[in-house]
CSV table of C-alpha atoms and ligand atoms in Angstrom, one decimal:
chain,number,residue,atom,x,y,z
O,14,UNK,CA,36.7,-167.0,44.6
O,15,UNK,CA,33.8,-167.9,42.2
O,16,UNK,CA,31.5,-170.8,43.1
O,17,UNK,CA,31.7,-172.3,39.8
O,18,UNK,CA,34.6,-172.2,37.4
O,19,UNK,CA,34.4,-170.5,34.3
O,20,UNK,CA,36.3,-171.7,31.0
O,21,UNK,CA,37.0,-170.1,27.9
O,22,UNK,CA,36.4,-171.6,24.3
O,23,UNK,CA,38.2,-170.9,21.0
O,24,UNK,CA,35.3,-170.0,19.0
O,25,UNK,CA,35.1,-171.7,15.3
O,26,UNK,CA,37.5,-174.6,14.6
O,27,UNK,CA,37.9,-176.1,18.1
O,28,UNK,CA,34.9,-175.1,19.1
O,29,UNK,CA,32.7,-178.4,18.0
O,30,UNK,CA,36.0,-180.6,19.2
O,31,UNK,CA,35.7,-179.0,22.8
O,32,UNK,CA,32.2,-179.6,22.8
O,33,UNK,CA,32.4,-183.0,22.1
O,34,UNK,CA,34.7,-183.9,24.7
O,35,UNK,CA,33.0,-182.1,27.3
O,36,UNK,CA,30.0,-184.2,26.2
O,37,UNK,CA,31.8,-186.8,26.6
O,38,UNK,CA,32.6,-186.4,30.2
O,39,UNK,CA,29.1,-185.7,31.3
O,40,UNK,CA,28.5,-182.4,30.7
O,41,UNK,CA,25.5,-181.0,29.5
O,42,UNK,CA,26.4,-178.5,26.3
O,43,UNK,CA,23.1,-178.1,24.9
O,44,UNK,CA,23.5,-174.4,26.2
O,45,UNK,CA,26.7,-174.1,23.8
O,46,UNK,CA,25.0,-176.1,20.5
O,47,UNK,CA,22.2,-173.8,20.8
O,48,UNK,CA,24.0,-170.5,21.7
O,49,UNK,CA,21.8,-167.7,20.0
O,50,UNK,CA,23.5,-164.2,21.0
O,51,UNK,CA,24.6,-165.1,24.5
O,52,UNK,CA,28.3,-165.5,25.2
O,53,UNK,CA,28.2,-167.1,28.5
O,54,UNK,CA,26.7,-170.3,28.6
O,55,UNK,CA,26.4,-172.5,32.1
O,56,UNK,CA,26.3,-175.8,32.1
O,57,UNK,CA,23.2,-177.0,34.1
O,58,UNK,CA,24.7,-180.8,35.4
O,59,UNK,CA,28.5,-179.0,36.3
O,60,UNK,CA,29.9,-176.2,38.8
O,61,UNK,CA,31.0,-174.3,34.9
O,62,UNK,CA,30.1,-171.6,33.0
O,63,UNK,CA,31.4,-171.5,29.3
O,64,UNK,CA,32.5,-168.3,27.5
O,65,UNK,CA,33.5,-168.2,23.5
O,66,UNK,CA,36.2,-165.8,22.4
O,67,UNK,CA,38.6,-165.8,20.0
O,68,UNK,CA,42.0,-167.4,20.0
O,69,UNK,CA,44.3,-165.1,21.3
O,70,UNK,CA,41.3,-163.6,24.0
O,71,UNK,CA,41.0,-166.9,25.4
O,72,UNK,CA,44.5,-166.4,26.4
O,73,UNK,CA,44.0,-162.7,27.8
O,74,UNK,CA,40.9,-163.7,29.7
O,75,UNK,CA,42.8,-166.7,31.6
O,76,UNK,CA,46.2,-164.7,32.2
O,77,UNK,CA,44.1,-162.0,34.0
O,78,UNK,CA,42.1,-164.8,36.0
O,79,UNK,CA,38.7,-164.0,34.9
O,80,UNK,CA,38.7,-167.3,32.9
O,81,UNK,CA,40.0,-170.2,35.3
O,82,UNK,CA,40.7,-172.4,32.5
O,83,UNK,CA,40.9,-172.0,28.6
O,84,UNK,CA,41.0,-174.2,25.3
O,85,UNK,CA,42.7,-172.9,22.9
O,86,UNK,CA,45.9,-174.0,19.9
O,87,UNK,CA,49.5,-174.5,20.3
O,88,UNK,CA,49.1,-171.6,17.2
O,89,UNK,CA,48.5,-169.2,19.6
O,90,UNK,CA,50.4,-170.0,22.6
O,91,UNK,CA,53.7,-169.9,21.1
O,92,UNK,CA,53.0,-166.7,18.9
O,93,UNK,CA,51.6,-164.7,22.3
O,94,UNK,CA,52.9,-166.4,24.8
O,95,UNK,CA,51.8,-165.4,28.2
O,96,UNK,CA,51.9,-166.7,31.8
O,97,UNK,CA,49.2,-170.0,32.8
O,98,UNK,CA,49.6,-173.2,33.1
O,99,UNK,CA,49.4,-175.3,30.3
O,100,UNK,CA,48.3,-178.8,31.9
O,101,UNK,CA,46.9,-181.0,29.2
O,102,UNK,CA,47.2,-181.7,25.1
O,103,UNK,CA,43.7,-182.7,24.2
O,104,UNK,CA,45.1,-184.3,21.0
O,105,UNK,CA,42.5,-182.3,18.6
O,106,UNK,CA,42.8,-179.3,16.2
O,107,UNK,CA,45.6,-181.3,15.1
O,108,UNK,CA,47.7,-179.3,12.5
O,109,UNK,CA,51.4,-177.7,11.7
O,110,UNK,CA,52.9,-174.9,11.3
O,111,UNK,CA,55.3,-175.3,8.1
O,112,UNK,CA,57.7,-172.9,6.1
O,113,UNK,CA,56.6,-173.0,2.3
O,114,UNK,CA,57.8,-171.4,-0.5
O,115,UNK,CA,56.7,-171.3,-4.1
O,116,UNK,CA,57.1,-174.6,-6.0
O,117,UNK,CA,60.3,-175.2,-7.8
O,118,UNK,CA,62.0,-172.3,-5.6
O,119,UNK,CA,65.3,-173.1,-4.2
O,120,UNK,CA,64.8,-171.2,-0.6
O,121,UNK,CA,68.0,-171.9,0.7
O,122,UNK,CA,70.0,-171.3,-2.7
O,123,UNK,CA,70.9,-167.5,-2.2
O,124,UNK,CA,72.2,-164.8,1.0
O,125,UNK,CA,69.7,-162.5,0.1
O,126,UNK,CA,67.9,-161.4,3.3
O,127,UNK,CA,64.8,-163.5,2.6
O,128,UNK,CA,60.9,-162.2,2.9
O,129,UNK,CA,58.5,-164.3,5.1
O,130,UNK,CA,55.0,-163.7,5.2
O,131,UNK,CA,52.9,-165.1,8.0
O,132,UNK,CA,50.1,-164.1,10.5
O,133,UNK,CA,52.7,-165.6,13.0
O,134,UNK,CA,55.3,-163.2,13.0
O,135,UNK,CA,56.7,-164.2,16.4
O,136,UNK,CA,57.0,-167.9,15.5
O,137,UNK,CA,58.3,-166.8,12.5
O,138,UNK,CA,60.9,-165.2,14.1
O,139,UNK,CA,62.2,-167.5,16.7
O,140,UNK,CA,62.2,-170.4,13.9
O,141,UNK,CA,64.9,-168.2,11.8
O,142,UNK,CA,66.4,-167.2,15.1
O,143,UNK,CA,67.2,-170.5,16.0
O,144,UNK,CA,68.7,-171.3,12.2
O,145,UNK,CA,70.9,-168.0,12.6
O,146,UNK,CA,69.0,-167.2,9.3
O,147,UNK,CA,68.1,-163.1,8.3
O,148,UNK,CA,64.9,-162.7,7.5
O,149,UNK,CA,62.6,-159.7,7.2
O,150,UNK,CA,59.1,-160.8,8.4
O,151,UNK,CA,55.4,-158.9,6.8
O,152,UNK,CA,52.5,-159.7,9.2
O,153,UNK,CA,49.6,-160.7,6.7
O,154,UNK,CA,46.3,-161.0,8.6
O,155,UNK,CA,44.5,-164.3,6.7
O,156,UNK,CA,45.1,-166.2,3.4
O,157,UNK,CA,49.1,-165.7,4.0
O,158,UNK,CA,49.6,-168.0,0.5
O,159,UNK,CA,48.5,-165.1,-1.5
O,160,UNK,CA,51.8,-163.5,-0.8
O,161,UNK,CA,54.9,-165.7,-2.4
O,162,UNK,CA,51.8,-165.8,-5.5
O,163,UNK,CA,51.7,-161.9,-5.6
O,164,UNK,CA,55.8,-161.7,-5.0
O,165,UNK,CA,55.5,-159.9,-2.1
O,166,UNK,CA,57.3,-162.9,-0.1
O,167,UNK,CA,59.8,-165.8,-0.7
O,168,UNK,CA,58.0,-168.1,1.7
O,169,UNK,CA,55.2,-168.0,4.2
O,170,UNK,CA,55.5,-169.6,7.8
O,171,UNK,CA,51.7,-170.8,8.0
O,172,UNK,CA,49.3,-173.6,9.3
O,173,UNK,CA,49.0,-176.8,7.2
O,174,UNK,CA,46.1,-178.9,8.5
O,175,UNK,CA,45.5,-180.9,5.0
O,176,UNK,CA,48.1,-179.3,2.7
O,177,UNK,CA,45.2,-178.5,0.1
O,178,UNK,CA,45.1,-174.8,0.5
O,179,UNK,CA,49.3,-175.2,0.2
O,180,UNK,CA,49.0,-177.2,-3.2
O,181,UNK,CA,45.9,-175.5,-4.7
O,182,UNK,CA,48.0,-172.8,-4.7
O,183,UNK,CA,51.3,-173.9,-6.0
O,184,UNK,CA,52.9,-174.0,-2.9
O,185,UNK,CA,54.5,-176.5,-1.1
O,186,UNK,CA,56.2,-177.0,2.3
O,187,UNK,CA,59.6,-177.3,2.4
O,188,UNK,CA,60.5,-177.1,6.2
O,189,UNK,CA,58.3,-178.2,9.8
O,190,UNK,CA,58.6,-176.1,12.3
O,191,UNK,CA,56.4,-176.8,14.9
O,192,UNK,CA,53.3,-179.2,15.8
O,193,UNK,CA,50.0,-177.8,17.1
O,194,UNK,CA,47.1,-179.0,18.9
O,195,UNK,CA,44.5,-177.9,21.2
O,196,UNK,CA,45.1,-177.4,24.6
O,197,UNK,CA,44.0,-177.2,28.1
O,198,UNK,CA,45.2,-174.0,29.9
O,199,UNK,CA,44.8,-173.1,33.8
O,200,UNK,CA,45.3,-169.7,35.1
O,201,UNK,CA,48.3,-169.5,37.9
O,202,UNK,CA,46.1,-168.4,40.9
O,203,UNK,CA,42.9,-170.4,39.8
O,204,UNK,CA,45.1,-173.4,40.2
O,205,UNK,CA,45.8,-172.8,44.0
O,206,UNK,CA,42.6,-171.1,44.8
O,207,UNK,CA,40.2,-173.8,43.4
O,208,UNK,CA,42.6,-176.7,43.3
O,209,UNK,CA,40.4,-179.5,44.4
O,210,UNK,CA,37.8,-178.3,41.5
O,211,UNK,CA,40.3,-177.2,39.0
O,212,UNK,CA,42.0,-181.4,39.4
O,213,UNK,CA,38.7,-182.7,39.2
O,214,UNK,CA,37.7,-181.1,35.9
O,215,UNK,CA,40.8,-182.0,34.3
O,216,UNK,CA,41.2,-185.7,35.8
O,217,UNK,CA,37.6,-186.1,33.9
O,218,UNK,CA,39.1,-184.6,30.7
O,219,UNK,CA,42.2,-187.0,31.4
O,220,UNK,CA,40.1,-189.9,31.6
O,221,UNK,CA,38.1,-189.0,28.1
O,222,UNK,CA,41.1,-188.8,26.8
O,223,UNK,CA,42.6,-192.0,27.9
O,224,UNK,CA,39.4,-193.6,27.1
O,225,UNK,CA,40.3,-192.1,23.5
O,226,UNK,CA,43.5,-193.4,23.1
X,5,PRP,C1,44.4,-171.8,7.8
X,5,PRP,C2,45.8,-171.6,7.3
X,5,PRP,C3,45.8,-172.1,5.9
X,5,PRP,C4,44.8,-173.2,5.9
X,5,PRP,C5,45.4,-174.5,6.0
X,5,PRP,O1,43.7,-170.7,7.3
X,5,PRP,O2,46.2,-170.3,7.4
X,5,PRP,O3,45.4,-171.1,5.0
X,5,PRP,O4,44.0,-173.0,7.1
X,5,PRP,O5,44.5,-175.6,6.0
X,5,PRP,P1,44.7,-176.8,4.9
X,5,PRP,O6,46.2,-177.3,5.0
X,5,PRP,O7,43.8,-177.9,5.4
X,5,PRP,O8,44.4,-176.3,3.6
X,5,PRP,P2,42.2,-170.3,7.8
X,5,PRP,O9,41.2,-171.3,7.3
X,5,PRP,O10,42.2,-170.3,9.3
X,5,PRP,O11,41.9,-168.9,7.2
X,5,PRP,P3,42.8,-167.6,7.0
X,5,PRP,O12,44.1,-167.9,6.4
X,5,PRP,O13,42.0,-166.7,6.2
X,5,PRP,O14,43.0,-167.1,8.4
């Protein structure tokens, strides 16, 4: 057991969000808005230490317990999947993920086995599962929308935040298939081990969040 619980940050787009709210409970972050090299950051006014990882490491770090808690998207969740808890929606990094296909393409119009690009391919896959649908999925590792423009896909299953990448590209969404936002994950053991500190840190994000509402 640690004396002070150690969280994990998404690194980039909910980084600034995450920041914020911890501010907003109290916490001292200037460690974390002035973070030179370092990757672990402790807060000086709160039994935490920060760490900033990518996406789907902030998962791996909190499944194998040497994260107690993590921030991190709906995104990755459902595309890795993984055993923690996942206790609170934070109600930022607010997004989509959307099936979209070229404009003026009729998706739906033909039995061909259709090609889906996406960096999701396991959310991909469960979506068409769940329609009965055939589809044959190419993992694409960033800007997925150059695929249906190079013919390489009928459709991409992507994140929409504002729609402008979608439309500056000719593309537009044609089907929803899941909502995304950040959230607050606890690893299984941390929970019992440090449950008095692990309540107390997310009753303060609760009440931020109430506050917000
Ligand atoms: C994400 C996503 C879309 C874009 C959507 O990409 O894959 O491309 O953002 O945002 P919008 O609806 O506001 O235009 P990201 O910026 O993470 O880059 P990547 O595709 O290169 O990974």
């Amino acid at each position: 057991m640690r004396d002070r619980l150690r969280i994990a940050l998404t690194k980039g787009r909910l980084q600034d969000q995450s920041v914020e709210l911890f501010e907003a409970m109290g916490l001292d972050c200037h460690p974390i808005r002035e973070p030179g090299r370092r990757l672990v950051h402790t807060i000086p006014n709160y039994p935490l230490d920060v760490v900033l990882a990518k996406a789907p490491d902030v998962i791996t770090y909190v499944e194998h317990g040497v994260c107690d808690l993590g921030i991190v998207g709906k995104d990755t969740i459902l595309e890795q999947g993984g055993s923690f808890y996942e206790v609170l929606d934070l109600g930022f990094g607010k997004c989509r993920f959307a099936l979209a296909v070229k404009k003026g393409t009729d998706f739906y119009g033909t039995y061909k086995t259709r090609r889906i690009a996406t960096k999701y391919p396991n959310v991909a896959r469960s979506f068409f599962e769940k329609k009965g649908m055939d589809v044959s999925i190419i993992k694409i590792e960033g800007s997925v929308e150059l695929a249906p423009i190079l013919d390489l896909s009928d459709g991409i299953v992507d994140i929409v935040e504002t729609g402008a990448t979608l439309r500056e590209n000719g593309l537009v969404p044609i089907e929803d298939v899941a909502s995304v936002s950040a959230r607050l994950i606890v690893n299984i053991a941390s929970m019992k081990l440090n449950k008095q500190e692990i309540t107390e840190f997310i009753d303060r994000c609760e009440l931020e969040l109430e506050r917000r509402r």
